[in-house]
GROMACS .gro file of C-alpha atoms in nm:
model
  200
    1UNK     CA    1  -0.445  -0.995   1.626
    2UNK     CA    2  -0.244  -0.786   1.858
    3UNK     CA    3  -0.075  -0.518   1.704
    4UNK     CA    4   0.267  -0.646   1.755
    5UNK     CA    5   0.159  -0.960   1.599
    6UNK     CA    6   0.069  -0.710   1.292
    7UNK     CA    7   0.411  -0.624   1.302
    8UNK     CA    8   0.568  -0.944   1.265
    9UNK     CA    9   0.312  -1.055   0.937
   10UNK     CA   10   0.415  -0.724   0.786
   11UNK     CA   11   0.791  -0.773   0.828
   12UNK     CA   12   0.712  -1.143   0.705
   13UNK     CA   13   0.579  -1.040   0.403
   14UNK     CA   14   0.854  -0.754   0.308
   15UNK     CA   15   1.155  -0.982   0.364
   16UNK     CA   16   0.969  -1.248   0.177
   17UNK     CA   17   0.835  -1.000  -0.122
   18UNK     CA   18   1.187  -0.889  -0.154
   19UNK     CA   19   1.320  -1.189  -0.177
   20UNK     CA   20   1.084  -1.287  -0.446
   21UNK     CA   21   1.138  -0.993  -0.678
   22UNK     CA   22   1.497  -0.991  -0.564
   23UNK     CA   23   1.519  -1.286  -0.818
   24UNK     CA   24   1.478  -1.057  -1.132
   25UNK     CA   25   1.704  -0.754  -0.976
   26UNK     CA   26   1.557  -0.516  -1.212
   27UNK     CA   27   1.235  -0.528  -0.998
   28UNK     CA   28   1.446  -0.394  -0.725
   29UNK     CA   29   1.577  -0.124  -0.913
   30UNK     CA   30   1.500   0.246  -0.963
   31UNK     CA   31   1.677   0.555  -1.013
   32UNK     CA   32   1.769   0.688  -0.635
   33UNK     CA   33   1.963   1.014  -0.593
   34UNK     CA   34   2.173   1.063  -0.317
   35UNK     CA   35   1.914   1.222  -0.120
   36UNK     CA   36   1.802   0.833  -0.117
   37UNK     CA   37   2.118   0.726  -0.012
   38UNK     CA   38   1.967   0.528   0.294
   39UNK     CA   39   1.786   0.302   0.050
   40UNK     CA   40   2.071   0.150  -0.187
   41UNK     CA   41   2.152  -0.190  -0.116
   42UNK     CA   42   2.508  -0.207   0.011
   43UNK     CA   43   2.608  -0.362  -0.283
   44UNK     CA   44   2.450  -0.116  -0.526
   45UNK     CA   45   2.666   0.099  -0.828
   46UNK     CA   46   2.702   0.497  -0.686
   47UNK     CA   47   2.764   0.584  -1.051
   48UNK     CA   48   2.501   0.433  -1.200
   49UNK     CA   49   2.154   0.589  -1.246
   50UNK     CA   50   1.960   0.259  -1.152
   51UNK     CA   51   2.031   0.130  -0.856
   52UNK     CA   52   1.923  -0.148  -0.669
   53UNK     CA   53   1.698  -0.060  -0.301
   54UNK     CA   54   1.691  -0.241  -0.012
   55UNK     CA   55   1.474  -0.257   0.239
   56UNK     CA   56   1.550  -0.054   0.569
   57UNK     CA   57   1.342  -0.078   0.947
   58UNK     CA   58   1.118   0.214   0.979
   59UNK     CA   59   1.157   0.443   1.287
   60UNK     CA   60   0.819   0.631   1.296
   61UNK     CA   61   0.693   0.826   1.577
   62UNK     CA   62   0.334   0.827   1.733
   63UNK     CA   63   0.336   1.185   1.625
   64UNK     CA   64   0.383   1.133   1.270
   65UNK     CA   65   0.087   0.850   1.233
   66UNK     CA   66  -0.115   1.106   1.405
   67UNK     CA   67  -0.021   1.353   1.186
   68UNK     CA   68  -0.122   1.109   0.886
   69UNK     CA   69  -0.460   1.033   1.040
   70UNK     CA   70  -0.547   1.413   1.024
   71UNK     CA   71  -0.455   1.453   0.709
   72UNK     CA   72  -0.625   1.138   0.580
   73UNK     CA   73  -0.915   1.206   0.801
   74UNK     CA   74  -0.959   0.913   0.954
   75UNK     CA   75  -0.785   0.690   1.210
   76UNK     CA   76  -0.593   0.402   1.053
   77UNK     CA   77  -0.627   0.048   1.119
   78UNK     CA   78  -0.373  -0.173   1.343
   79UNK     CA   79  -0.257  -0.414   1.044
   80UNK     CA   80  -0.224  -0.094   0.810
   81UNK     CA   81  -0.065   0.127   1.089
   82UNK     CA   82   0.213  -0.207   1.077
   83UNK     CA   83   0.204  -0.225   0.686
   84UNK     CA   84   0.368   0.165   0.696
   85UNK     CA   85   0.565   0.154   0.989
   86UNK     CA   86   0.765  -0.128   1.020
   87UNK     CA   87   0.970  -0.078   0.686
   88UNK     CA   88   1.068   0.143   0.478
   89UNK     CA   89   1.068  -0.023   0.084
   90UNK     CA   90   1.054   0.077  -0.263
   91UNK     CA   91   0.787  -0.156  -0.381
   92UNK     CA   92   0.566  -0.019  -0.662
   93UNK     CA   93   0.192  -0.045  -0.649
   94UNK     CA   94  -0.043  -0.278  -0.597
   95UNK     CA   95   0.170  -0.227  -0.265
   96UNK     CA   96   0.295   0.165  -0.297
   97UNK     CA   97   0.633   0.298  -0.223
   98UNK     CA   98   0.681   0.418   0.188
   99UNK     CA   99   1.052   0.506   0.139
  100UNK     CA  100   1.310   0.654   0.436
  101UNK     CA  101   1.236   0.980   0.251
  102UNK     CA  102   0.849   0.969   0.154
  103UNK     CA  103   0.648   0.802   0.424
  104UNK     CA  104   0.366   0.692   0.315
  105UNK     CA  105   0.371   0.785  -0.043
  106UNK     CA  106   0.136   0.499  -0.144
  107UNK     CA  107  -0.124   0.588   0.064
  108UNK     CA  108  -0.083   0.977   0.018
  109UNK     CA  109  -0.154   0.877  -0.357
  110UNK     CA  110  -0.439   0.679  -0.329
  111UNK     CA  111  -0.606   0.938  -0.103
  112UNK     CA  112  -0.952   1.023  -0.174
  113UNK     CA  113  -1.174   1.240   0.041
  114UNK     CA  114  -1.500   1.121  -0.104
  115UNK     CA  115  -1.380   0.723  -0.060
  116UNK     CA  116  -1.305   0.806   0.320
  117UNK     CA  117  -1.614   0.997   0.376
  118UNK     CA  118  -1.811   0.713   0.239
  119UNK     CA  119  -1.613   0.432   0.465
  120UNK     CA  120  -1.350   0.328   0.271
  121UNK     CA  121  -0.972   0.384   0.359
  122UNK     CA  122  -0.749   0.406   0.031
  123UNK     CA  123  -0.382   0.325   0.031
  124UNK     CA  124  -0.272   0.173  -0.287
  125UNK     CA  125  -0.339   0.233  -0.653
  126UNK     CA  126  -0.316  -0.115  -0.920
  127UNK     CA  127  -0.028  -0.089  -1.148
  128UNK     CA  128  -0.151   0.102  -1.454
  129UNK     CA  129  -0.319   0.356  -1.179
  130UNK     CA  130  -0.737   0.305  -1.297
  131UNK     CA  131  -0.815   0.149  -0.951
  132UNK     CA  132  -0.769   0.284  -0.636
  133UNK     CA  133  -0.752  -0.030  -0.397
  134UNK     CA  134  -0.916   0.062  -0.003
  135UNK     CA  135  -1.015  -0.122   0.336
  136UNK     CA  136  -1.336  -0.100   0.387
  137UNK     CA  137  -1.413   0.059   0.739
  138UNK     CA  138  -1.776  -0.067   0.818
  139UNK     CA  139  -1.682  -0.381   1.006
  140UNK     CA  140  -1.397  -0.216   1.217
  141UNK     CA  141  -1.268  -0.279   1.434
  142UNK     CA  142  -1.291  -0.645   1.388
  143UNK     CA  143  -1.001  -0.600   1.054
  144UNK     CA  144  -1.062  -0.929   0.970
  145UNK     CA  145  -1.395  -0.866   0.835
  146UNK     CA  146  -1.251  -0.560   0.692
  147UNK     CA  147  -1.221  -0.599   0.332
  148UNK     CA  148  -1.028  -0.464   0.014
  149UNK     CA  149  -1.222  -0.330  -0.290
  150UNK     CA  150  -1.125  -0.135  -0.526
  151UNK     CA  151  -1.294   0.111  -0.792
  152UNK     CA  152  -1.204   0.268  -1.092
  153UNK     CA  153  -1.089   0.635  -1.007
  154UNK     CA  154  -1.268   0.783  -1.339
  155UNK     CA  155  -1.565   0.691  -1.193
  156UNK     CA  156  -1.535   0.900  -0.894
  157UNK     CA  157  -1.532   1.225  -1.179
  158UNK     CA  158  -1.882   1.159  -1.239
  159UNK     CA  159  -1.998   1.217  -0.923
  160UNK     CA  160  -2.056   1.539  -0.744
  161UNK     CA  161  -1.812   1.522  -0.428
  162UNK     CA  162  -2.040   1.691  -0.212
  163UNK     CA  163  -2.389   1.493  -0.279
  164UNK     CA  164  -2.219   1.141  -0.340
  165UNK     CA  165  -2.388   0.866  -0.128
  166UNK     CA  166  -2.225   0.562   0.022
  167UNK     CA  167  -2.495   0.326  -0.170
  168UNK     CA  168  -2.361   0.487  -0.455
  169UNK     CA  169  -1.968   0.420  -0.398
  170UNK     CA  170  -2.083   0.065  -0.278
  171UNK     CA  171  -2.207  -0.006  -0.621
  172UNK     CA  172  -1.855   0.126  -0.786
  173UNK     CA  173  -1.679  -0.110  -0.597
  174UNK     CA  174  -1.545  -0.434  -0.655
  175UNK     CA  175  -1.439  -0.727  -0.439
  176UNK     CA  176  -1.068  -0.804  -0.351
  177UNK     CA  177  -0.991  -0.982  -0.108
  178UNK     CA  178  -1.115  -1.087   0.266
  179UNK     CA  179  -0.865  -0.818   0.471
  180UNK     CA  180  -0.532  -0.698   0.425
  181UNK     CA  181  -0.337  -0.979   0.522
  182UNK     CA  182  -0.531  -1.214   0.321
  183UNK     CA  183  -0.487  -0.890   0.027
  184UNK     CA  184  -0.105  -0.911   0.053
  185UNK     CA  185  -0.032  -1.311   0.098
  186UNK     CA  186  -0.234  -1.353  -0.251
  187UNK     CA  187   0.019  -1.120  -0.395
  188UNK     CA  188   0.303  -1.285  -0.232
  189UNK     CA  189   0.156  -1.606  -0.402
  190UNK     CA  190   0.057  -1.456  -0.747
  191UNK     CA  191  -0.298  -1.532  -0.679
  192UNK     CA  192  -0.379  -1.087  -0.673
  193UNK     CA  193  -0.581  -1.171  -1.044
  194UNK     CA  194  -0.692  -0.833  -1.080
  195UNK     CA  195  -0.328  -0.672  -1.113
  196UNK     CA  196  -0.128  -0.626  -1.413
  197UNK     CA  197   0.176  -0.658  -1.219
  198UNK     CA  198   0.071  -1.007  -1.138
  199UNK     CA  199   0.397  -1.183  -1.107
  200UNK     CA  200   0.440  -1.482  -1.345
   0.00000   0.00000   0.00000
């Protein structure tokens, strides 16, 4: 895929995930300040606490994914360069928040030196925050072969961060999905098994 054609899936699957949650409003709720302003909904209660988000188009230089990639140490994938770029949201994980006013907060939480080092990309944490969920690098750039694991962060205290092998990670992890589009249309569809924020 093209990365425009990323794009498109990623705005896709916002307007639809919205949408979806949008039908219990509390899962579009959260208490946003005024330094948050962008992200109320139009419709949304300026004296109340809670207020429901909405989702606003993401105007993200070059500069700043660059920026990202240095920090992160490594250079990010086309379809997860368009999942934090295109739109700003309040989503909670297995997705992670990328609001107007912390881009890329999901994947700056996930983040894991060791992980990267050993080929695998981290940008989301599962809902109760024991499994950090990554793309595995070893197949790039064909992203379709790339796919999501995920592995208990306690285990990564065992290990000594500066002997750690990649067999040894390998064996941590477990199986998600095929890539990250296939990832996030199985939690569009409530088939994403291994989260506790599976939607009923």
């Amino acid at each position: 895929m093209t990365y425009a054609e990323y794009q498109e899936y990623m705005r896709n699957f916002f307007e639809q995930y919205y949408q979806k949650l949008s039908q219990e409003e509390i899962r579009v709720k959260l208490p946003l300040g005024e330094n948050e302003k962008e992200m109320w909904s139009d419709d949304a209660d300026p004296n109340e606490e809670w207020k429901k988000w909405k989702l606003v188009p993401a105007k993200i230089p070059d500069e700043e994914i660059e920026e990202l990639e240095k920090e992160i140490g490594t250079r990010l994938p086309l379809s997860l360069k368009a999942f934090l770029t295109v739109t700003h949201h309040c989503f909670d994980d297995p997705i992670g928040r990328n609001s107007a006013t912390k881009h890329f907060q999901g994947v700056r939480n996930a983040w894991n030196p060791v992980l990267v080092r050993c080929g695998y990309l981290p940008f989301a944490w599962d809902e109760e925050g024991y499994f950090i969920r990554c793309i595995r690098l070893e197949k790039m750039p064909e992203e379709e072969k790339c796919g999501i694991y995920q592995i208990d962060h306690e285990v990564l205290f065992d290990f000594d961060e500066n002997t750690v092998t990649p067999e040894e990670i390998d064996q941590n992890m477990k199986f998600i999905s095929e890539n990250l589009l296939t990832y996030l249309d199985e939690i569009l569809h409530d088939r994403d098994r291994d989260s506790p924020n599976r939607l009923k």
